[in-house]
Structures are given as structure tokens and as C-alpha cells.
mmCIF file of C-alpha atoms in Angstrom:
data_model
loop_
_atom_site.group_PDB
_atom_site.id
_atom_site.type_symbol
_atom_site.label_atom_id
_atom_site.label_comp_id
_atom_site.label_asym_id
_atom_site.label_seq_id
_atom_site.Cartn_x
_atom_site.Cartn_y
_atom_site.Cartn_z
ATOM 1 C CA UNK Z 13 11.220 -6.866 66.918
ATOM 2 C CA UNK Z 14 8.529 -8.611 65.220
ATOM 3 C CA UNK Z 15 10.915 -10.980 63.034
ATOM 4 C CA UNK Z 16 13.216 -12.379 65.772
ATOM 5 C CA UNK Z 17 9.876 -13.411 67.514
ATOM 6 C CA UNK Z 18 8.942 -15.702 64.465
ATOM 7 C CA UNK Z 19 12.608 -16.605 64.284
ATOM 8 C CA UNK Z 20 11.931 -17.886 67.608
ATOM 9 C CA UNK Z 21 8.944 -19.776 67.018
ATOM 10 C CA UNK Z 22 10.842 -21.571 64.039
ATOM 11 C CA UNK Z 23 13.988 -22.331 66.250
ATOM 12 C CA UNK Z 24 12.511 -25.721 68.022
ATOM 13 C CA UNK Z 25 12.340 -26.975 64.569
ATOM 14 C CA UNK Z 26 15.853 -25.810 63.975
ATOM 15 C CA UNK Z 27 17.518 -27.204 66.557
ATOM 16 C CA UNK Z 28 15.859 -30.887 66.074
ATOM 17 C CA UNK Z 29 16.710 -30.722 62.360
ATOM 18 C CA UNK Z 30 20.090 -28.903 61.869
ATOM 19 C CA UNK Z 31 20.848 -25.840 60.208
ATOM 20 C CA UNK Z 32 18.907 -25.624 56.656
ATOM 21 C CA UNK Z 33 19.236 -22.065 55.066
ATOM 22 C CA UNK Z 34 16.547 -23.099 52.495
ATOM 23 C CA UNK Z 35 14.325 -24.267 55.616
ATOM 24 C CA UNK Z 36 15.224 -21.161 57.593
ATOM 25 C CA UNK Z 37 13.628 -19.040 54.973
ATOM 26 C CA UNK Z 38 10.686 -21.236 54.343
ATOM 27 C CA UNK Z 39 9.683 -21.312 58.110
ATOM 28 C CA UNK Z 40 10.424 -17.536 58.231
ATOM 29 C CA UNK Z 41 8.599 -16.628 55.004
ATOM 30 C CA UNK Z 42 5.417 -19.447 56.330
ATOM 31 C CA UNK Z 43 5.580 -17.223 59.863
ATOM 32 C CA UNK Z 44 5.490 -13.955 58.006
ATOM 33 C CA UNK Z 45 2.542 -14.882 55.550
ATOM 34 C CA UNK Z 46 0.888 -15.948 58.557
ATOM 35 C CA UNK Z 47 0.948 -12.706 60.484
ATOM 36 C CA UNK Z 48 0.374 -10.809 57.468
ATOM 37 C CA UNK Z 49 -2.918 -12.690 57.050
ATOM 38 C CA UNK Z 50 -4.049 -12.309 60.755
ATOM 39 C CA UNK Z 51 -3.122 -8.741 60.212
ATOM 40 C CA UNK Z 52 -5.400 -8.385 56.837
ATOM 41 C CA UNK Z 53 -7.851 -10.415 58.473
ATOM 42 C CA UNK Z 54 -7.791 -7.705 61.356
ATOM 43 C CA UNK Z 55 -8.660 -4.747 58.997
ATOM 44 C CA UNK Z 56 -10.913 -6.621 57.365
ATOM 45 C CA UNK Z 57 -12.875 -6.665 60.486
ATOM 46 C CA UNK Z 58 -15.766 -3.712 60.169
ATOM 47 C CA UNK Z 59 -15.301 -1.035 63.267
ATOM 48 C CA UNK Z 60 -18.201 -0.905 65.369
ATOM 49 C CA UNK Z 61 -20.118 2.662 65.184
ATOM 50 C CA UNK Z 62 -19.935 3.379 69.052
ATOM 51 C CA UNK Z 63 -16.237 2.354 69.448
ATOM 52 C CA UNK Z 64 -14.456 5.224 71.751
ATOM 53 C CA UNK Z 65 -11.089 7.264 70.343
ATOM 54 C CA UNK Z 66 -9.164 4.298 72.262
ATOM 55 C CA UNK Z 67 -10.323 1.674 70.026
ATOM 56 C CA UNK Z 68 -9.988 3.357 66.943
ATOM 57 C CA UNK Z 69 -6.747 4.671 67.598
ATOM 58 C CA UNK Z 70 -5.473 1.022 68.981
ATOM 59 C CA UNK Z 71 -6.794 -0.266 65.170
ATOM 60 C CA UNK Z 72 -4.335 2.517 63.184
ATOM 61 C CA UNK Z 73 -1.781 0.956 65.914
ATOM 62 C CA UNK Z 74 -1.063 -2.134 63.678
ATOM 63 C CA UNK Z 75 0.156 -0.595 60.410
ATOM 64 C CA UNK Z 76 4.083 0.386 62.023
ATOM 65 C CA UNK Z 77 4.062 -3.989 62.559
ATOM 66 C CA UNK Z 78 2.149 -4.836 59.380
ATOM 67 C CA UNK Z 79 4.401 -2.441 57.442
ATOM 68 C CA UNK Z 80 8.166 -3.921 59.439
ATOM 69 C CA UNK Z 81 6.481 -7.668 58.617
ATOM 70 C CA UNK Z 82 5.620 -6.474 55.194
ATOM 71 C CA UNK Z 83 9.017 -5.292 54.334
ATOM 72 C CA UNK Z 84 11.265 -8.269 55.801
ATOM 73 C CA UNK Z 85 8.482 -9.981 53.511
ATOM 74 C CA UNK Z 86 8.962 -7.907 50.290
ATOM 75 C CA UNK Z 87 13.207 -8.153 50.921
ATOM 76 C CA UNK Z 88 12.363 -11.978 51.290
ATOM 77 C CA UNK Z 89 10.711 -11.925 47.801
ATOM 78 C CA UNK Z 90 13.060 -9.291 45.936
ATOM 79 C CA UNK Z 91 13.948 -12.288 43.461
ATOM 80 C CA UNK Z 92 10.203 -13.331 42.879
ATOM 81 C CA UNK Z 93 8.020 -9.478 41.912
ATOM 82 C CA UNK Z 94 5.002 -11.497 41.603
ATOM 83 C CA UNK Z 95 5.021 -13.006 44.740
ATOM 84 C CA UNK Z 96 6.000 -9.534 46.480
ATOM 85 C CA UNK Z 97 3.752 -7.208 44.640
ATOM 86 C CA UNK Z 98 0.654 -9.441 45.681
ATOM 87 C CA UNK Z 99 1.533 -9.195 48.933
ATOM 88 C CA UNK Z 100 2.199 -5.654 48.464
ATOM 89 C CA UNK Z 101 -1.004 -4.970 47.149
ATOM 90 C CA UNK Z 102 -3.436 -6.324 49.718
ATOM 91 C CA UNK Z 103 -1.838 -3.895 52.713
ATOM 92 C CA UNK Z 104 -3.539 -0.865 52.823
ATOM 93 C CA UNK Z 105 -2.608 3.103 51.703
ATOM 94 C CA UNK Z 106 -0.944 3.246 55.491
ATOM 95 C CA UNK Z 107 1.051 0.045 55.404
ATOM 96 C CA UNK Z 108 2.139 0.870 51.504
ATOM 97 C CA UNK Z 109 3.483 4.315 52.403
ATOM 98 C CA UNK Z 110 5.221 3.644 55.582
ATOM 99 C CA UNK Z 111 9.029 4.214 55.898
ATOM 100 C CA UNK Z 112 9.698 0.480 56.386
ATOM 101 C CA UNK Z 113 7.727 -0.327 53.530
ATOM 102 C CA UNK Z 114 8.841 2.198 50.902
ATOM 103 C CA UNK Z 115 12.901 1.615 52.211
ATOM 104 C CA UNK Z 116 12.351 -2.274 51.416
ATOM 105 C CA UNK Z 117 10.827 -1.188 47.520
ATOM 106 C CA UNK Z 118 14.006 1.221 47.264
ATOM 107 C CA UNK Z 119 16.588 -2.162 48.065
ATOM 108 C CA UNK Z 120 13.968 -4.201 45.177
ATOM 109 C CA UNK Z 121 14.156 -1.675 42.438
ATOM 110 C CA UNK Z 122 17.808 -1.304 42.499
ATOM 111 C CA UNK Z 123 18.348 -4.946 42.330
ATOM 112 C CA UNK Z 124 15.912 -5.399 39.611
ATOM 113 C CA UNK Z 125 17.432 -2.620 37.398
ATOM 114 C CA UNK Z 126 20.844 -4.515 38.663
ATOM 115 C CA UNK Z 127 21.756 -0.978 40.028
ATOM 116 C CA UNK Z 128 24.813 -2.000 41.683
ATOM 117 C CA UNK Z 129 25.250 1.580 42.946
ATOM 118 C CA UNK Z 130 21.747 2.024 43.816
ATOM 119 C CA UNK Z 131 21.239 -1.288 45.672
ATOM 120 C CA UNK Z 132 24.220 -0.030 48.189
ATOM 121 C CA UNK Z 133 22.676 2.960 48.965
ATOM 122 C CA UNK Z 134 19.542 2.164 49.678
ATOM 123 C CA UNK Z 135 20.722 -0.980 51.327
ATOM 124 C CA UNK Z 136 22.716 1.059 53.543
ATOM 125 C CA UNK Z 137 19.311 2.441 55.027
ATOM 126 C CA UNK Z 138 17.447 -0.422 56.014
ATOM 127 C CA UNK Z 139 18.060 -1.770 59.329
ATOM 128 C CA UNK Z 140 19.878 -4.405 60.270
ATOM 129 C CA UNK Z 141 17.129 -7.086 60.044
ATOM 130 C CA UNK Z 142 15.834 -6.087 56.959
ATOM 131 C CA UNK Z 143 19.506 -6.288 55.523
ATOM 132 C CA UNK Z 144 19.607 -9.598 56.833
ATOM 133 C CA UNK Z 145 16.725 -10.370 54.824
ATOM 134 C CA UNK Z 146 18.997 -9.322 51.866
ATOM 135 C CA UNK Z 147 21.909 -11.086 52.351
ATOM 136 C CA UNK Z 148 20.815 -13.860 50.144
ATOM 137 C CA UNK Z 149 20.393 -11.562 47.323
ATOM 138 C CA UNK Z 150 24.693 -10.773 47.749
ATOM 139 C CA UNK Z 151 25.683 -13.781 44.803
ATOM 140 C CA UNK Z 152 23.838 -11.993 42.289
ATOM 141 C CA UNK Z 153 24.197 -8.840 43.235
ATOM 142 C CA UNK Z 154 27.631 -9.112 42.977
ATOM 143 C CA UNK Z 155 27.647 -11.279 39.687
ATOM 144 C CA UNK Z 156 25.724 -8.552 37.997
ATOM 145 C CA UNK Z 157 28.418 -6.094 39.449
ATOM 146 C CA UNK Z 158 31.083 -8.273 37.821
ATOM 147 C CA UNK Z 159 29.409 -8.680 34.269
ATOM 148 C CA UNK Z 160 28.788 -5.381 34.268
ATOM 149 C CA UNK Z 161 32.658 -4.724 35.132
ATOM 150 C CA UNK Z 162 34.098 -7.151 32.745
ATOM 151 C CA UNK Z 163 31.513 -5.475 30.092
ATOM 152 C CA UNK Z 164 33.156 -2.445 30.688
ATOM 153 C CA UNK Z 165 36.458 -3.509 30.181
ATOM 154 C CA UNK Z 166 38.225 -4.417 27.169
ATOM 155 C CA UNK Z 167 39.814 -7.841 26.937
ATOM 156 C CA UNK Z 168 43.012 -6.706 27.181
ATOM 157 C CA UNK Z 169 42.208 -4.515 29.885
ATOM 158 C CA UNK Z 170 42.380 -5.888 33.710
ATOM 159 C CA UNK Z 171 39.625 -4.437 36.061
ATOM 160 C CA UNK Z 172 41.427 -3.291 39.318
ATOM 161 C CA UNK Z 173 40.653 -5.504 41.675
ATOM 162 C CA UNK Z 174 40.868 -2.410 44.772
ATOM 163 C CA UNK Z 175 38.400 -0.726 42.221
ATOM 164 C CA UNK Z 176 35.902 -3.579 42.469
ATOM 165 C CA UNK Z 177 35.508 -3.541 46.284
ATOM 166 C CA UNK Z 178 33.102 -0.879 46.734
ATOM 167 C CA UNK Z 179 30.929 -2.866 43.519
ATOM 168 C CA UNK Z 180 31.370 -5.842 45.343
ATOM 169 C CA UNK Z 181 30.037 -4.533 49.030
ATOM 170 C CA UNK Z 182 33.606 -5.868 49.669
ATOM 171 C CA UNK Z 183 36.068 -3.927 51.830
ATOM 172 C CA UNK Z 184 39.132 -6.340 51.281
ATOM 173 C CA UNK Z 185 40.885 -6.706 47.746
ATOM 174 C CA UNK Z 186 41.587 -10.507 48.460
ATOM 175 C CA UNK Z 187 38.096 -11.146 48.769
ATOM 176 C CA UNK Z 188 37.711 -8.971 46.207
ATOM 177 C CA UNK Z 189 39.805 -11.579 44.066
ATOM 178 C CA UNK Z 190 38.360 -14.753 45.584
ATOM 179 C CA UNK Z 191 34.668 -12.864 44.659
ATOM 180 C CA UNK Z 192 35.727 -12.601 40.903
ATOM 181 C CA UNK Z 193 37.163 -16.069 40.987
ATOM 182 C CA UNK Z 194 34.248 -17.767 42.242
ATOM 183 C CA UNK Z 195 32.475 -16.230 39.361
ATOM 184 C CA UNK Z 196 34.981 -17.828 36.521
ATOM 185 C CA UNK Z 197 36.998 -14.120 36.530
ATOM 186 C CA UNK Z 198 40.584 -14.643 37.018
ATOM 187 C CA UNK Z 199 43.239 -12.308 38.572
ATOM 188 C CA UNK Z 200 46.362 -11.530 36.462
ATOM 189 C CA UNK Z 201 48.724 -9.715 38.879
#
């Protein structure tokens, strides 16, 4: 789709430089603003009065790619609302509405309500480049899983580690364990 086209326009850059995941996202997020724009700038653009069906139907044609660019955009931005939500608010009724769109607010809500729960499920309909748009948001996703765990808990109380898998979008108890451990939470056996 659209976003492994921009990753492709980024990867000459990539290749001279080595692997940055901080770069990675800033080309991707500079290529995204970029269409975004030429897309706003398109609707912008007054429709002639004597255009035929064709043309007018060929203009509604953009908002399926403004509204896929607009939600790897919004996933991109999940951590920064402000940044989002002005994006968000410049693309039209169309763009706002569509499926891609309104999946990509579903993943943002949950994670800013740190709905653990929530966050999984709608995660678990976005397609596999918008949840690779998400994967950076996994550390605190899961650190709000395990506060909210250990809050939960009493002190003297372990929190089953097999228990924590499904909070942690983990399927394995050991990394489960090394999870909780990276995040200052030790396992008793």
C-alpha cells in the first residue's frame, strides 16, 4: 500500500546511514505529512462547474488513501493528541469517518485511558501495517498493564505470571517474566 511506498522512498537514506529507529519514524512521519498536505492541497482545489461524472467521481477517489495515510499517521502520533488531532481535524467528514480512520482512533483511546483490554481488541483489528505503526507504543502499554497489575495485588500477593500474558500481548510466561523484570518487577517462584 501507500506506506511501504514512502518506506521505499526513505530506504536510500537507510541503507547509506544504518538502521536508526528514531530516523525511520522521522522520515516516515516527514513522507506522511507530505502526502497528507498534497492530499489537502488537492481538495482544496475548487471543482470546475462543467467537470463530467468521471472527474468528480475520480476527486471522492482520494479519501480511501488520505484516510489509510491518515491513520498510519494518527497510530504514529498516539503518544502526542495534539499533534494527531490537528492532523485529524483538517481531513474532511469522508476521510474522518472512514473505517481506516475511525479503527486507528479506537487503538488511541484505549491507550490513552491505558485500557489494557481495550487497546488489544481494537489492536487486533487494524491491519498489519497500521499495527506496525503501534509497535512502538508496546513499552508502555505494557508498563501500564504491569502498574495496574501490581496495583491490584497486595504486597504479599504474587501476580501469576501465566495470568499476565494475555495483559502483556505476550503468549510465553518466560517473556512474561523477563517483561516484568525489565520493568523493576521481580519473579518469586
Amino acid at each position: 500500500h501507500a506506506l511501504i511506498e514512502l518506506e521505499l522512498l526513505t530506504l536510500p537514506n537507510a541503507l547509506q546511514t544504518g538502521f536508526s529507529s528514531v530516523q525511520n519514524r522521522s522520515l516516515l512521519c516527514n513522507a506522511l505529512i507530505s502526502a497528507l498536505e498534497e492530499l489537502h492541497d488537492l481538495q482544496q482545489k475548487p471543482i470546475p462547474v462543467d467537470v463530467s461524472d468521471g472527474a468528480a467521481t475520480a476527486a471522492e477517489d482520494n479519501t480511501p488513501l488520505h484516510s489509510e495515510l491518515l491513520s498510519y499517521f494518527i497510530l504514529l502520533h498516539a503518544d502526542e493528541p495534539q499533534t494527531m488531532l490537528t492532523e485529524l481535524a483538517r481531513a474532511p467528514q469522508a476521510v474522518q469517518s472512514h473505517n481506516a480512520t475511525t479503527r486507528a482512533l479506537h487503538v488511541c483511546a484505549a491507550y490513552g485511558r491505558e485500557d489494557i483490554a481495550g487497546f488489544q481488541r481494537a489492536a487486533s483489528c487494524c491491519t498489519i501495517l497500521e499495527v506496525s505503526c503501534l509497535l512502538r507504543l508496546l513499552p508502555s502499554v505494557r508498563a501500564a498493564a504491569l502498574q495496574q497489575a501490581n496495583s491490584a495485588y497486595i504486597a504479599r500477593e504474587a501476580v501469576p505470571t501465566a495470568g499476565l500474558c494475555p495483559r502483556l500481548l505476550l503468549s510465553d510466561p518466560a517473556d512474561a517474566t523477563r517483561c516484568a523484570a525489565s520493568h523493576g518487577l521481580t519473579h518469586d517462584p
